[in-house]
Amino acid sequence: MKKAFRIITFLEGVSNILLIMIAVPLKYIFGIEALVKLVGMPHGLLFVAYCLMAIAFALFRVYKWNIGTLAIVLLASLIPFGTFWVDKKYLR
């Protein structure tokens, strides 16, 4: 899990630099908007992945969950009332 988090961390950092240092200036100086759209979406997805993995990594260590429990906890957010079940089963 740490290796995957390091990869996401690197990719998110690169996408942030590309967006801020190249795409945004090109948009506002030369009016080239295509790069912001091209780099912006992957950066957004990588940012969300980074945040989720940071949270997951912290929970994984604090609660000493195995990867299966972590997967169940994350998937529970997709099921109505799933988070209430997680609270009752894993967090109390």
JSON list of C-alpha atoms in Angstrom, two decimals:
[
{"chain": "A", "resi": 1, "resn": "MET", "atom": "CA", "xyz": [0.00, 0.00, 0.00]},
{"chain": "A", "resi": 2, "resn": "LYS", "atom": "CA", "xyz": [2.88, 2.35, 0.75]},
{"chain": "A", "resi": 3, "resn": "LYS", "atom": "CA", "xyz": [4.34, 1.80, -2.72]},
{"chain": "A", "resi": 4, "resn": "ALA", "atom": "CA", "xyz": [1.00, 2.61, -4.38]},
{"chain": "A", "resi": 5, "resn": "PHE", "atom": "CA", "xyz": [0.67, 5.73, -2.23]},
{"chain": "A", "resi": 6, "resn": "ARG", "atom": "CA", "xyz": [4.17, 6.85, -3.24]},
{"chain": "A", "resi": 7, "resn": "ILE", "atom": "CA", "xyz": [3.29, 6.42, -6.92]},
{"chain": "A", "resi": 8, "resn": "ILE", "atom": "CA", "xyz": [0.07, 8.44, -6.54]},
{"chain": "A", "resi": 9, "resn": "THR", "atom": "CA", "xyz": [2.00, 11.08, -4.58]},
{"chain": "A", "resi": 10, "resn": "PHE", "atom": "CA", "xyz": [4.55, 11.45, -7.38]},
{"chain": "A", "resi": 11, "resn": "LEU", "atom": "CA", "xyz": [1.95, 11.53, -10.17]},
{"chain": "A", "resi": 12, "resn": "GLU", "atom": "CA", "xyz": [-0.21, 14.06, -8.32]},
{"chain": "A", "resi": 13, "resn": "GLY", "atom": "CA", "xyz": [2.80, 16.30, -7.77]},
{"chain": "A", "resi": 14, "resn": "VAL", "atom": "CA", "xyz": [3.81, 16.14, -11.44]},
{"chain": "A", "resi": 15, "resn": "SER", "atom": "CA", "xyz": [0.27, 16.86, -12.61]},
{"chain": "A", "resi": 16, "resn": "ASN", "atom": "CA", "xyz": [0.06, 19.83, -10.22]},
{"chain": "A", "resi": 17, "resn": "ILE", "atom": "CA", "xyz": [3.31, 21.29, -11.57]},
{"chain": "A", "resi": 18, "resn": "LEU", "atom": "CA", "xyz": [2.17, 20.77, -15.18]},
{"chain": "A", "resi": 19, "resn": "LEU", "atom": "CA", "xyz": [-1.14, 22.43, -14.45]},
{"chain": "A", "resi": 20, "resn": "ILE", "atom": "CA", "xyz": [0.14, 25.41, -12.46]},
{"chain": "A", "resi": 21, "resn": "MET", "atom": "CA", "xyz": [3.43, 26.06, -14.24]},
{"chain": "A", "resi": 22, "resn": "ILE", "atom": "CA", "xyz": [2.52, 25.28, -17.86]},
{"chain": "A", "resi": 23, "resn": "ALA", "atom": "CA", "xyz": [-1.19, 24.87, -18.61]},
{"chain": "A", "resi": 24, "resn": "VAL", "atom": "CA", "xyz": [-2.61, 27.78, -16.61]},
{"chain": "A", "resi": 25, "resn": "PRO", "atom": "CA", "xyz": [-0.04, 30.34, -17.83]},
{"chain": "A", "resi": 26, "resn": "LEU", "atom": "CA", "xyz": [-0.60, 29.23, -21.44]},
{"chain": "A", "resi": 27, "resn": "LYS", "atom": "CA", "xyz": [-4.33, 29.68, -20.94]},
{"chain": "A", "resi": 28, "resn": "TYR", "atom": "CA", "xyz": [-4.11, 33.19, -19.53]},
{"chain": "A", "resi": 29, "resn": "ILE", "atom": "CA", "xyz": [-1.18, 34.49, -21.57]},
{"chain": "A", "resi": 30, "resn": "PHE", "atom": "CA", "xyz": [-1.87, 32.92, -24.97]},
{"chain": "A", "resi": 31, "resn": "GLY", "atom": "CA", "xyz": [-5.50, 31.84, -24.66]},
{"chain": "A", "resi": 32, "resn": "ILE", "atom": "CA", "xyz": [-4.69, 28.14, -25.13]},
{"chain": "A", "resi": 33, "resn": "GLU", "atom": "CA", "xyz": [-7.37, 26.40, -23.04]},
{"chain": "A", "resi": 34, "resn": "ALA", "atom": "CA", "xyz": [-6.91, 22.84, -24.32]},
{"chain": "A", "resi": 35, "resn": "LEU", "atom": "CA", "xyz": [-4.00, 22.06, -22.01]},
{"chain": "A", "resi": 36, "resn": "VAL", "atom": "CA", "xyz": [-5.94, 23.02, -18.89]},
{"chain": "A", "resi": 37, "resn": "LYS", "atom": "CA", "xyz": [-8.66, 20.57, -19.87]},
{"chain": "A", "resi": 38, "resn": "LEU", "atom": "CA", "xyz": [-6.13, 17.91, -20.84]},
{"chain": "A", "resi": 39, "resn": "VAL", "atom": "CA", "xyz": [-4.11, 18.17, -17.62]},
{"chain": "A", "resi": 40, "resn": "GLY", "atom": "CA", "xyz": [-6.89, 19.33, -15.31]},
{"chain": "A", "resi": 41, "resn": "MET", "atom": "CA", "xyz": [-9.01, 16.19, -15.33]},
{"chain": "A", "resi": 42, "resn": "PRO", "atom": "CA", "xyz": [-6.17, 13.75, -14.59]},
{"chain": "A", "resi": 43, "resn": "HIS", "atom": "CA", "xyz": [-4.88, 16.13, -11.91]},
{"chain": "A", "resi": 44, "resn": "GLY", "atom": "CA", "xyz": [-8.32, 16.22, -10.28]},
{"chain": "A", "resi": 45, "resn": "LEU", "atom": "CA", "xyz": [-8.57, 12.44, -10.28]},
{"chain": "A", "resi": 46, "resn": "LEU", "atom": "CA", "xyz": [-5.05, 12.08, -8.92]},
{"chain": "A", "resi": 47, "resn": "PHE", "atom": "CA", "xyz": [-5.78, 14.65, -6.22]},
{"chain": "A", "resi": 48, "resn": "VAL", "atom": "CA", "xyz": [-8.86, 12.72, -5.10]},
{"chain": "A", "resi": 49, "resn": "ALA", "atom": "CA", "xyz": [-6.90, 9.44, -5.21]},
{"chain": "A", "resi": 50, "resn": "TYR", "atom": "CA", "xyz": [-4.13, 11.05, -3.14]},
{"chain": "A", "resi": 51, "resn": "CYS", "atom": "CA", "xyz": [-6.60, 12.27, -0.50]},
{"chain": "A", "resi": 52, "resn": "LEU", "atom": "CA", "xyz": [-8.39, 8.93, -0.33]},
{"chain": "A", "resi": 53, "resn": "MET", "atom": "CA", "xyz": [-5.15, 6.98, -0.08]},
{"chain": "A", "resi": 54, "resn": "ALA", "atom": "CA", "xyz": [-3.83, 9.30, 2.63]},
{"chain": "A", "resi": 55, "resn": "ILE", "atom": "CA", "xyz": [-6.99, 8.74, 4.66]},
{"chain": "A", "resi": 56, "resn": "ALA", "atom": "CA", "xyz": [-6.98, 5.01, 3.95]},
{"chain": "A", "resi": 57, "resn": "PHE", "atom": "CA", "xyz": [-3.31, 4.74, 4.87]},
{"chain": "A", "resi": 58, "resn": "ALA", "atom": "CA", "xyz": [-3.95, 6.51, 8.17]},
{"chain": "A", "resi": 59, "resn": "LEU", "atom": "CA", "xyz": [-6.97, 4.34, 9.01]},
{"chain": "A", "resi": 60, "resn": "PHE", "atom": "CA", "xyz": [-5.10, 1.23, 7.97]},
{"chain": "A", "resi": 61, "resn": "ARG", "atom": "CA", "xyz": [-2.36, 2.00, 10.50]},
{"chain": "A", "resi": 62, "resn": "VAL", "atom": "CA", "xyz": [-4.48, 3.42, 13.33]},
{"chain": "A", "resi": 63, "resn": "TYR", "atom": "CA", "xyz": [-7.06, 0.62, 13.37]},
{"chain": "A", "resi": 64, "resn": "LYS", "atom": "CA", "xyz": [-4.62, -2.10, 12.24]},
{"chain": "A", "resi": 65, "resn": "TRP", "atom": "CA", "xyz": [-7.05, -3.22, 9.53]},
{"chain": "A", "resi": 66, "resn": "ASN", "atom": "CA", "xyz": [-6.11, -5.73, 6.89]},
{"chain": "A", "resi": 67, "resn": "ILE", "atom": "CA", "xyz": [-6.61, -4.86, 3.23]},
{"chain": "A", "resi": 68, "resn": "GLY", "atom": "CA", "xyz": [-9.95, -6.71, 3.09]},
{"chain": "A", "resi": 69, "resn": "THR", "atom": "CA", "xyz": [-11.41, -4.68, 5.96]},
{"chain": "A", "resi": 70, "resn": "LEU", "atom": "CA", "xyz": [-10.18, -1.47, 4.36]},
{"chain": "A", "resi": 71, "resn": "ALA", "atom": "CA", "xyz": [-11.83, -2.45, 1.07]},
{"chain": "A", "resi": 72, "resn": "ILE", "atom": "CA", "xyz": [-15.12, -3.19, 2.86]},
{"chain": "A", "resi": 73, "resn": "VAL", "atom": "CA", "xyz": [-15.00, 0.16, 4.66]},
{"chain": "A", "resi": 74, "resn": "LEU", "atom": "CA", "xyz": [-14.36, 2.04, 1.41]},
{"chain": "A", "resi": 75, "resn": "LEU", "atom": "CA", "xyz": [-17.02, 0.14, -0.54]},
{"chain": "A", "resi": 76, "resn": "ALA", "atom": "CA", "xyz": [-19.58, 0.76, 2.22]},
{"chain": "A", "resi": 77, "resn": "SER", "atom": "CA", "xyz": [-19.69, 4.40, 1.18]},
{"chain": "A", "resi": 78, "resn": "LEU", "atom": "CA", "xyz": [-21.35, 3.32, -2.07]},
{"chain": "A", "resi": 79, "resn": "ILE", "atom": "CA", "xyz": [-24.20, 1.49, -0.35]},
{"chain": "A", "resi": 80, "resn": "PRO", "atom": "CA", "xyz": [-27.06, 3.42, 1.27]},
{"chain": "A", "resi": 81, "resn": "PHE", "atom": "CA", "xyz": [-26.69, 3.19, 5.05]},
{"chain": "A", "resi": 82, "resn": "GLY", "atom": "CA", "xyz": [-23.37, 1.36, 4.55]},
{"chain": "A", "resi": 83, "resn": "THR", "atom": "CA", "xyz": [-21.46, 3.94, 6.52]},
{"chain": "A", "resi": 84, "resn": "PHE", "atom": "CA", "xyz": [-23.72, 3.44, 9.53]},
{"chain": "A", "resi": 85, "resn": "TRP", "atom": "CA", "xyz": [-22.94, -0.27, 9.42]},
{"chain": "A", "resi": 86, "resn": "VAL", "atom": "CA", "xyz": [-19.21, 0.51, 9.28]},
{"chain": "A", "resi": 87, "resn": "ASP", "atom": "CA", "xyz": [-19.52, 2.76, 12.29]},
{"chain": "A", "resi": 88, "resn": "LYS", "atom": "CA", "xyz": [-21.28, 0.05, 14.28]},
{"chain": "A", "resi": 89, "resn": "LYS", "atom": "CA", "xyz": [-19.04, -2.83, 13.20]},
{"chain": "A", "resi": 90, "resn": "TYR", "atom": "CA", "xyz": [-15.58, -1.27, 12.94]},
{"chain": "A", "resi": 91, "resn": "LEU", "atom": "CA", "xyz": [-15.45, 2.09, 14.67]},
{"chain": "A", "resi": 92, "resn": "ARG", "atom": "CA", "xyz": [-17.19, 1.61, 18.02]}
]
